Tab-separated table of C-alpha atoms and ligand atoms in Angstrom:
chain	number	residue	atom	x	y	z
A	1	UNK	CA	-6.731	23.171	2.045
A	2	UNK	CA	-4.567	25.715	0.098
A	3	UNK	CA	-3.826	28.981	2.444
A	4	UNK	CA	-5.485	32.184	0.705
A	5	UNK	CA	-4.814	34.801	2.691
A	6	UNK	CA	-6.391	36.055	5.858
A	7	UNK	CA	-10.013	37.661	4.545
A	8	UNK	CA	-11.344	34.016	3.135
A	9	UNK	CA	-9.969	32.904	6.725
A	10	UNK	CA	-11.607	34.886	8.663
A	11	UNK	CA	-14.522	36.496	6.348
A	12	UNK	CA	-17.198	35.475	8.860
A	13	UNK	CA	-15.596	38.442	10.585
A	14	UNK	CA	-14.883	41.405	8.473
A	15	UNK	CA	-16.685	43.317	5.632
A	16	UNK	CA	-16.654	41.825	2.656
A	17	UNK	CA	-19.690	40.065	0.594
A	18	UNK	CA	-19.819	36.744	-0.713
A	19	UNK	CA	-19.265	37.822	-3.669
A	20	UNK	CA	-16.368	40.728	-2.964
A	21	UNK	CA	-13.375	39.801	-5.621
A	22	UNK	CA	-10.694	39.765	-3.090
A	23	UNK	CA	-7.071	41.198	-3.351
A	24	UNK	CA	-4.899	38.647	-1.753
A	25	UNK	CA	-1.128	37.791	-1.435
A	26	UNK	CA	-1.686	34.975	0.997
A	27	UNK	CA	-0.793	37.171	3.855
A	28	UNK	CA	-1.079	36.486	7.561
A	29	UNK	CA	-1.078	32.980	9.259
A	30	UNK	CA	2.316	33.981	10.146
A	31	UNK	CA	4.307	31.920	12.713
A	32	UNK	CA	4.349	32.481	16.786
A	33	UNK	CA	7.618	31.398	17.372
A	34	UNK	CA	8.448	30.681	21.293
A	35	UNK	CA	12.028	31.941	22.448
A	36	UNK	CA	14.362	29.480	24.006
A	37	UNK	CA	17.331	31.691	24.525
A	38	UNK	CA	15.915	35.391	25.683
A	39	UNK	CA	14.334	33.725	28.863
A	40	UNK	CA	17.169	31.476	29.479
A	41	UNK	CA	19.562	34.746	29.540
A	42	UNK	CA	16.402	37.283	31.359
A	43	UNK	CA	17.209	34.339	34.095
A	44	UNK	CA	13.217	34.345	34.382
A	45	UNK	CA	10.152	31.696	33.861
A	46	UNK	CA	8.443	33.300	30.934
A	47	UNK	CA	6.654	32.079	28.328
A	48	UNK	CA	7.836	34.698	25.689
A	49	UNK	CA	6.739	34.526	22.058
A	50	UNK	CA	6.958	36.287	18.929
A	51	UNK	CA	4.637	36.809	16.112
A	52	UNK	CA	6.676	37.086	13.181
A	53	UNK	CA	5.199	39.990	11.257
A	54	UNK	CA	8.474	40.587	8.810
A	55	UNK	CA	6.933	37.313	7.623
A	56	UNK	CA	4.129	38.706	5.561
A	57	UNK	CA	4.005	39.004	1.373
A	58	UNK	CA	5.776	42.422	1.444
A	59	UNK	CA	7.788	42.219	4.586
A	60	UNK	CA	5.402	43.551	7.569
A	61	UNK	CA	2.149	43.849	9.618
A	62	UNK	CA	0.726	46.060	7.183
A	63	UNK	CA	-0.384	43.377	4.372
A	64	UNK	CA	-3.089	42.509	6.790
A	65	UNK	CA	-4.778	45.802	6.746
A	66	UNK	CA	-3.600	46.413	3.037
A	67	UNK	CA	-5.521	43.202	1.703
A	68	UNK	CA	-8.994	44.558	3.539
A	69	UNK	CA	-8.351	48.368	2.266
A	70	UNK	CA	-7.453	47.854	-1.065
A	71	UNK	CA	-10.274	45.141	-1.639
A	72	UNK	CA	-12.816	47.638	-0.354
A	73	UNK	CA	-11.074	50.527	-2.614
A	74	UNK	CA	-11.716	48.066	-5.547
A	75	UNK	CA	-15.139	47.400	-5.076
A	76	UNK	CA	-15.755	50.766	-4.473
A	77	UNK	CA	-14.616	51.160	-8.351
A	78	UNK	CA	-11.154	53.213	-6.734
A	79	UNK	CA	-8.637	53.849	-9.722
A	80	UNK	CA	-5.663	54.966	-6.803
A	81	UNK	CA	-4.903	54.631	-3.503
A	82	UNK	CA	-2.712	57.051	-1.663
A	83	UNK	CA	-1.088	56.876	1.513
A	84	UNK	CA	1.842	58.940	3.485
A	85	UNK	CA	4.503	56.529	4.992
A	86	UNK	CA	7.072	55.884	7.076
A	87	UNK	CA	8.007	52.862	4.577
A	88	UNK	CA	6.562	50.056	5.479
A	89	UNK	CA	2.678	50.800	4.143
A	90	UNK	CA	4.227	52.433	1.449
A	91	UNK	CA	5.504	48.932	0.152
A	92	UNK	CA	2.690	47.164	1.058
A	93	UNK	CA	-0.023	49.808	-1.041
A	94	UNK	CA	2.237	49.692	-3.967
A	95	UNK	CA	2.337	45.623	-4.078
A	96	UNK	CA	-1.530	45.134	-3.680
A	97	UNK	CA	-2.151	48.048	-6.233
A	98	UNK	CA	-0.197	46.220	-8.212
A	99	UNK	CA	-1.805	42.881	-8.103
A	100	UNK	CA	-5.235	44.659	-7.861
A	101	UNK	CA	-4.083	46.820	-11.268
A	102	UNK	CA	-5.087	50.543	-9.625
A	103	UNK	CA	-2.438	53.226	-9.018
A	104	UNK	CA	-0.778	53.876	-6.270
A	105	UNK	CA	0.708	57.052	-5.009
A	106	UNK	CA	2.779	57.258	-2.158
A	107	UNK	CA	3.816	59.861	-0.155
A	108	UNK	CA	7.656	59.559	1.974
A	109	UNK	CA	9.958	61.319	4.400
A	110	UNK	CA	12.515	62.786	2.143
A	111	UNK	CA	15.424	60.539	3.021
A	112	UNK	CA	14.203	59.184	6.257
A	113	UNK	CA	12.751	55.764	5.101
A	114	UNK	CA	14.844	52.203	4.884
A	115	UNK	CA	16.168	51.191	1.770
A	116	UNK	CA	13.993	47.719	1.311
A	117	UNK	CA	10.885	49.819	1.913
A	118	UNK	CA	12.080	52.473	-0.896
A	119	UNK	CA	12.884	49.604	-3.499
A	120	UNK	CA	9.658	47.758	-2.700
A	121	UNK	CA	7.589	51.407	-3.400
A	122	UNK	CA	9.842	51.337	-6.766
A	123	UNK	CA	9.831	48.066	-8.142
A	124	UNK	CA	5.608	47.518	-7.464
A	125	UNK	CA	5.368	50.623	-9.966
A	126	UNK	CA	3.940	53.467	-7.546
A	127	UNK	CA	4.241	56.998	-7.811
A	128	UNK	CA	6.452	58.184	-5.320
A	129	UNK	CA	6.063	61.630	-3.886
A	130	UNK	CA	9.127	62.327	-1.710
A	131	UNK	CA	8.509	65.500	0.540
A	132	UNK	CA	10.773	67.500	2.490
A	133	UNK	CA	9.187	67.093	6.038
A	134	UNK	CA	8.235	63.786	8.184
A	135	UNK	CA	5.545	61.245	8.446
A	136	UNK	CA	2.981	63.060	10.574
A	137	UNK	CA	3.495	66.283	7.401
A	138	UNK	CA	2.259	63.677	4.783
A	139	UNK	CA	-0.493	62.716	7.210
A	140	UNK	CA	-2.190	66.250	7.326
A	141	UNK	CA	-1.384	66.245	3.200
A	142	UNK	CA	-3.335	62.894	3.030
A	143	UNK	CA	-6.229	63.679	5.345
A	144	UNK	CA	-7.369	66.686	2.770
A	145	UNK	CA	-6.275	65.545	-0.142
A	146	UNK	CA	-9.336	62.930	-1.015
A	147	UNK	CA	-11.311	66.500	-1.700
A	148	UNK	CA	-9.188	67.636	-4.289
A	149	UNK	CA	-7.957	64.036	-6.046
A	150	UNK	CA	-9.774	60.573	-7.297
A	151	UNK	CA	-8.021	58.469	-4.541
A	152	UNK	CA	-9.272	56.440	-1.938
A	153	UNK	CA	-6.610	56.532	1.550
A	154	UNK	CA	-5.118	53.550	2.730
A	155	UNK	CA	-3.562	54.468	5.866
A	156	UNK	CA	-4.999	53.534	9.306
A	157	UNK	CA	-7.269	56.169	9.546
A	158	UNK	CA	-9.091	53.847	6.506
A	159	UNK	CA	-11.523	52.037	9.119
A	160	UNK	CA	-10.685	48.863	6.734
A	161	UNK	CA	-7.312	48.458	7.324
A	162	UNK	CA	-8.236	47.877	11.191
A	163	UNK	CA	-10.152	45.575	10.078
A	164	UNK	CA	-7.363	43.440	8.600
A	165	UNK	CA	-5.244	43.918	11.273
A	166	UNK	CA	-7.321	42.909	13.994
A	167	UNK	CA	-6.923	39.005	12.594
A	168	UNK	CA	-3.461	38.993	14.476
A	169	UNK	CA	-5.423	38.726	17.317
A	170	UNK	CA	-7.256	36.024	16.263
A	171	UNK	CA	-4.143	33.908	15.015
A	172	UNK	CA	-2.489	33.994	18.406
A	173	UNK	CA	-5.845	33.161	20.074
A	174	UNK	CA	-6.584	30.038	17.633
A	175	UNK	CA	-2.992	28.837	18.116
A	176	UNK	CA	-2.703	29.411	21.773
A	177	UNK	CA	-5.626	28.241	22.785
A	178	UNK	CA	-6.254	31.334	25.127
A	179	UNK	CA	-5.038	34.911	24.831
A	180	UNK	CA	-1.653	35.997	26.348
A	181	UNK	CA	-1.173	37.789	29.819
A	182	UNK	CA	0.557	40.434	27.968
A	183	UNK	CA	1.164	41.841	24.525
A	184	UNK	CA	3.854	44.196	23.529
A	185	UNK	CA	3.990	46.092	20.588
A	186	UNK	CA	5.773	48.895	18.975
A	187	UNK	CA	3.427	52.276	18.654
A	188	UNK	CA	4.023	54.765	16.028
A	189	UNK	CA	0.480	55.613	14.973
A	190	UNK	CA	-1.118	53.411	17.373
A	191	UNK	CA	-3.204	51.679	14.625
A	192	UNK	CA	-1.830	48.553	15.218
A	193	UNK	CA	-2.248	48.022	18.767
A	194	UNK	CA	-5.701	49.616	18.668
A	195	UNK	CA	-6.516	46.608	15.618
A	196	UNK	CA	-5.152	43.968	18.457
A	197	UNK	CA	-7.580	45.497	20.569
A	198	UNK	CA	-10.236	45.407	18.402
A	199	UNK	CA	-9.250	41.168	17.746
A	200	UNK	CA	-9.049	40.531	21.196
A	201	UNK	CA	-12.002	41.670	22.344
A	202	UNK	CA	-13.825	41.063	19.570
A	203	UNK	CA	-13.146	37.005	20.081
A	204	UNK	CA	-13.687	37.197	23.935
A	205	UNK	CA	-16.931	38.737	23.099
A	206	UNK	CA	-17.737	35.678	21.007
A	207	UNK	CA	-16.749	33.533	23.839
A	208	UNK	CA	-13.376	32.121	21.826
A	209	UNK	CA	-11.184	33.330	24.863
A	210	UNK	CA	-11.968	33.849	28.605
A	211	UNK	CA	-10.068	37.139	28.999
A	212	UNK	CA	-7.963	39.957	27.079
A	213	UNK	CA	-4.236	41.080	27.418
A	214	UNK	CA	-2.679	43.677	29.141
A	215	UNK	CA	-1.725	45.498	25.848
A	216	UNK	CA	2.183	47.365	26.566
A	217	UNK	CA	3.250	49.946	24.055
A	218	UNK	CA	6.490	50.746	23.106
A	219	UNK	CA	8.128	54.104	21.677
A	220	UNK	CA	11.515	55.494	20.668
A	221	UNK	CA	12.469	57.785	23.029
A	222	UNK	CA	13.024	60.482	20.163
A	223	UNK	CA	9.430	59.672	19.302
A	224	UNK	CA	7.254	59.044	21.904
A	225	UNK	CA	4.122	61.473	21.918
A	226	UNK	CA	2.120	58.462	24.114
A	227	UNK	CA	4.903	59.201	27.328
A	228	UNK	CA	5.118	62.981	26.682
A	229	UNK	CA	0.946	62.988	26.805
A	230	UNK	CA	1.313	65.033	23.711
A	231	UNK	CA	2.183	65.354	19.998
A	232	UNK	CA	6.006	65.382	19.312
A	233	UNK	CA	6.969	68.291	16.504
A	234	UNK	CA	10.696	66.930	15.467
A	235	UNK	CA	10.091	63.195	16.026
A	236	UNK	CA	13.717	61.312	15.601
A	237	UNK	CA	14.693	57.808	16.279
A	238	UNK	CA	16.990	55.123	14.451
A	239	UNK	CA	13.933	52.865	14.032
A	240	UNK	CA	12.536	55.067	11.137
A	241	UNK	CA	9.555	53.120	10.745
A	242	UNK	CA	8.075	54.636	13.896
A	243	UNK	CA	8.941	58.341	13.704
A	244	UNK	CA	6.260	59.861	14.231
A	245	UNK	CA	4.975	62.554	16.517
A	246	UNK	CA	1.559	62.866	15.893
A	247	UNK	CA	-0.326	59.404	15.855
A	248	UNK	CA	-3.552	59.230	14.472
A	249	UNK	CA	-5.802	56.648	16.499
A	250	UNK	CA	-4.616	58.490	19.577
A	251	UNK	CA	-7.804	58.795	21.848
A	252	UNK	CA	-8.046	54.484	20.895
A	253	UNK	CA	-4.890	54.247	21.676
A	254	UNK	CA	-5.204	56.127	25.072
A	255	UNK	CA	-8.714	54.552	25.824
A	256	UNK	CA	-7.542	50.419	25.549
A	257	UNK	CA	-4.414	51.066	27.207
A	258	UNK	CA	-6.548	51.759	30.291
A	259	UNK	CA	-9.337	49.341	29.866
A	260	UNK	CA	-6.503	46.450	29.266
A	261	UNK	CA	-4.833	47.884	32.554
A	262	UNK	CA	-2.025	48.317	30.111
A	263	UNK	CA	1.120	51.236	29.726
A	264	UNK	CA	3.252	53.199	27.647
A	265	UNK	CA	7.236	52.992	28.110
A	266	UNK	CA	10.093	54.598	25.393
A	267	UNK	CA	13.649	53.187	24.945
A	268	UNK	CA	16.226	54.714	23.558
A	269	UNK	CA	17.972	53.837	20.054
A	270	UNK	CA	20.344	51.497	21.956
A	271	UNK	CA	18.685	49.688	23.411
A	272	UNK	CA	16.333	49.034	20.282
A	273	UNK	CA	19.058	48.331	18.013
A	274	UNK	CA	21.276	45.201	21.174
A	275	UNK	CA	17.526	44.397	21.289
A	276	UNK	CA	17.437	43.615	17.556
A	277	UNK	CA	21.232	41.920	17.315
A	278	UNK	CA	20.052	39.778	20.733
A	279	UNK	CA	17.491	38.562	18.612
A	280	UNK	CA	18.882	37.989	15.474
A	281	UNK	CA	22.458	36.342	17.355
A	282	UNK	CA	20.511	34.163	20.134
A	283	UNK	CA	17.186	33.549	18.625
A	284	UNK	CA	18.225	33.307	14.568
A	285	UNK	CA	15.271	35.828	14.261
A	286	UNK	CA	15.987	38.942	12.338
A	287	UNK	CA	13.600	42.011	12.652
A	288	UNK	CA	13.592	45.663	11.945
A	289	UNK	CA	14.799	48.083	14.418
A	290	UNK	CA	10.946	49.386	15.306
A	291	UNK	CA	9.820	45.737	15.939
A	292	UNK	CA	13.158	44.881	18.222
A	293	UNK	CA	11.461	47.671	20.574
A	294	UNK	CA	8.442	45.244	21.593
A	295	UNK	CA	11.090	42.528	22.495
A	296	UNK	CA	13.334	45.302	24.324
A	297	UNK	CA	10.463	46.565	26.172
A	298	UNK	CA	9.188	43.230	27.265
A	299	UNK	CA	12.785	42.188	28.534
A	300	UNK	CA	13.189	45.545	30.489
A	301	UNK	CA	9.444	44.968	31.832
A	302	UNK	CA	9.848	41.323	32.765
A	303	UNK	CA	13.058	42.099	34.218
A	304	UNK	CA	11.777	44.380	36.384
A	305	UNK	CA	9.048	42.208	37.818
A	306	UNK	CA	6.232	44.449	35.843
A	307	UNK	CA	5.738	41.361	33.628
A	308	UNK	CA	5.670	38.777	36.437
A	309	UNK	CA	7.201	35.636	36.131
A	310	UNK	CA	4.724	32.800	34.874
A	311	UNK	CA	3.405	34.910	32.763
A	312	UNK	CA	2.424	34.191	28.886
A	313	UNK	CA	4.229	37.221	26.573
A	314	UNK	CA	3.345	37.965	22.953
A	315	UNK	CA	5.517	40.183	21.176
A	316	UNK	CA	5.133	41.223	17.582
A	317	UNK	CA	7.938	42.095	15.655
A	318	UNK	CA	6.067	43.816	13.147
A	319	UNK	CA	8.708	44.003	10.182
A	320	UNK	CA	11.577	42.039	8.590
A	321	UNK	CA	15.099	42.872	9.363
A	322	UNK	CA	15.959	43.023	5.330
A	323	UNK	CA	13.496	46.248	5.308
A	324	UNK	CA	16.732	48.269	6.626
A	325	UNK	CA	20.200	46.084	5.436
A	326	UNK	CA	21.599	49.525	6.019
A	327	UNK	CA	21.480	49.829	9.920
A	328	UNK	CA	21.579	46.058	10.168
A	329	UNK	CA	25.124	46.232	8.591
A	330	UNK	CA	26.364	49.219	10.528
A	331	UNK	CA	25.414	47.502	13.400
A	332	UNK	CA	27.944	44.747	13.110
A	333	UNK	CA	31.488	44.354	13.724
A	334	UNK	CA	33.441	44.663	10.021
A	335	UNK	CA	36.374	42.253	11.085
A	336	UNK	CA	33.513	39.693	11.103
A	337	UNK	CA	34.681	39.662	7.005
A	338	UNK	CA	37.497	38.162	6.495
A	339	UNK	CA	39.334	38.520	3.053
A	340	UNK	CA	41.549	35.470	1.400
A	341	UNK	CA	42.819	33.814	-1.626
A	342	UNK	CA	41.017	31.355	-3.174
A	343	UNK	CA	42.725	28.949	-1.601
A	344	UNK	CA	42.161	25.525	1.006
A	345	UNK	CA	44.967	26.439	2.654
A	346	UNK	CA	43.616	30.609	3.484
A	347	UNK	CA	40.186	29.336	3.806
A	348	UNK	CA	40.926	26.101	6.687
A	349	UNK	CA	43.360	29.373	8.068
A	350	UNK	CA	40.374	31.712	8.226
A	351	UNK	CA	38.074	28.532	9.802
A	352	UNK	CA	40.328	27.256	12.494
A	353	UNK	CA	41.716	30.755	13.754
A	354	UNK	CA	37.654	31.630	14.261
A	355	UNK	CA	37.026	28.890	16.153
B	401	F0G	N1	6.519	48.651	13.230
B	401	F0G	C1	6.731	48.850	11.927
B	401	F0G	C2	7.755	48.010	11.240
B	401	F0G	C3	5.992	49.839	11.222
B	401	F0G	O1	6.205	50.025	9.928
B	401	F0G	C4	5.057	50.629	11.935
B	401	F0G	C5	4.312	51.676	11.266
B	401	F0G	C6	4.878	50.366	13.291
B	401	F0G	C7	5.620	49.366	13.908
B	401	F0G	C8	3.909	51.110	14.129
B	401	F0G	O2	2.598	50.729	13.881
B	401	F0G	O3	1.746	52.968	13.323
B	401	F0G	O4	0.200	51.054	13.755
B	401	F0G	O5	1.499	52.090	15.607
B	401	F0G	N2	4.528	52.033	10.064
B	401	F0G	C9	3.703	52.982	9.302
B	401	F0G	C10	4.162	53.053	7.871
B	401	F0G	C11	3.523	54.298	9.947
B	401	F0G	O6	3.954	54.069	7.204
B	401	F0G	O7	4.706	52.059	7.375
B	401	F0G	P1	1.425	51.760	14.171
């Protein structure tokens, strides 16, 4: 049967009617790849996976909520969506406004979001509004501005989007058979582990798993409201996609972490970005700096012994590395390139003396 995206998958469980028209790039059913190399280096007996968000119609996680929001915004009779972003909803809202034929308006860090993200927002046709302040300053702009505008809000605090999101859940419970020990994930807004959450226990409820992760969530140090224990004014990190200091499903956030025995750690920019070149040099997987975090956190926790050994480890990298070519690029050595004549002779040179 031909794959159409995750809501006819799973429409059983979310809100939609039988006879909903549904805005669909084929999104989710994206691949939980096992790592053979990371464990092999950690030195430990892990069972480490990846769910490979980047792999999604526009390039992240956020399809999955997108395709639920912007269906309900539709048969609501919406004309525009808005949302405030960090880059990566931004690209997602403007491709399924585009396929759904609404408007989109968008609202972005002056500056402060990766270049795929910014062409994506361009190239789908949406309104960009570029302010001069950060993520959480378009949030408090978005929260009021449905009184004074004809748009319907697609960020997390839309109920719907949680509702797409949650089906990750259910993916890596229908392919493993049982849900992981542990899942790690990067937090920013804390919508996206709260929507795992929500999947998990929603299918253990149902009786399609015996138990739920511990859910582990990771900030940048320069942005990590969740280990301070409160709201972050001048959030800064490399992974841009997660700057932000003022999450919005924090009390969820707060309240599963608990009740899935779970914590909160930050790493610094460093370690986020030799997280995402372990990855893409050892594994052939290639991520954006925010989603190298989960795998970085996960190797410093199962390292440690806080993730014991035999255990089974979900992490999502929750965008594609070719969001952000800039800091992949400055992240690698430049003598890497090696410039010749057009010749055999220069090119069999430039082979054998990089042997
Ligand atoms: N990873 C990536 C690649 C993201 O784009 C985001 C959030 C997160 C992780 C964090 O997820 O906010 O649910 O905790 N990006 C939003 C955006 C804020 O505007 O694209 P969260």
């Amino acid at each position: 049967m031909r794959y159409t995206g995750l809501i006819e998958k799973y429409r059983d469980r979310l809100p939609v009617g039988d006879n909903t028209r549904l805005i669909s790039l084929g999104e989710g059913n994206t691949p939980l790849i096992k790592l053979e190399n990371i464990p092999v280096l950690l030195g430990k007996n892990v069972d480490l996976y990846i769910k490979y968000e980047g792999l999604n119609p526009t390039g992240s996680f956020k399809d999955r909520g997108m395709t639920m929001a912007v269906t309900h915004a539709v048969e609501e009779g919406s004309k525009a969506i808005i949302c405030a972003s960090t880059g990566n909803t931004s690209a997602a809202a403007a491709a399924y406004a585009a396929r759904a034929g609404i408007k989109a308006f968008v609202i972005i860090p002056e500056g402060k979001i990766a270049l795929g993200k910014l062409a994506q927002a361009m190239i789908h046709g949406s309104t960009i509004i570029q302010i001069k302040g950060n993520f959480d300053d378009g949030m408090e702009i978005v929260k009021e501005i449905a009184d004074h505008a004809p748009v319907s809000i697609v960020n997390s605090i839309n109920p719907y989007r949680l509702q797409g999101q949650k089906t990750a859940a259910f993916e890596i419970i229908d392919e493993l058979g049982a849900a992981p020990d542990y899942h790690c994930l990067p937090v920013g807004n804390a919508g996206n582990i709260t929507a795992h959450w929500m999947g998990y226990t929603e299918y253990k409820d149902a009786g399609k798993a015996s138990k739920t992760p511990v859910m582990v969530g990771y900030q940048a140090e320069g942005a990590a409201p969740f280990i301070k224990g409160s709201r972050v004014d001048n959030p800064e990190t490399v992974a841009t996609a997660i700057r932000i200091g003022n999450p919005q499903s924090w009390d969820q956030a707060l309240k599963l972490s608990k009740e899935s025995k779970g914590w909160f750690t930050a790493h610094s920019d460093d370690i986020i970005l030799a997280a995402q070149k372990l990855l893409t040099e050892k594994e052939g997987i290639f991520c954006e700096p925010a989603s190298a975090i989960s795998v970085a956190g996960a190797m410093i926790d199962i390292q440690s012994g806080k993730i014991p050994e035999g255990s089974t480890v979900v992490c999502t990298l929750t965008g594609h590395g070719l969001k952000d070519p800039d800091t992949a690029i400055g992240q690698c050595d430049q003598s890497a390139m090696i410039n010749v004549n057009p010749t055999l002779k220069e090119v069999k040179k430039a082979i054998l003396d990089n042997m």
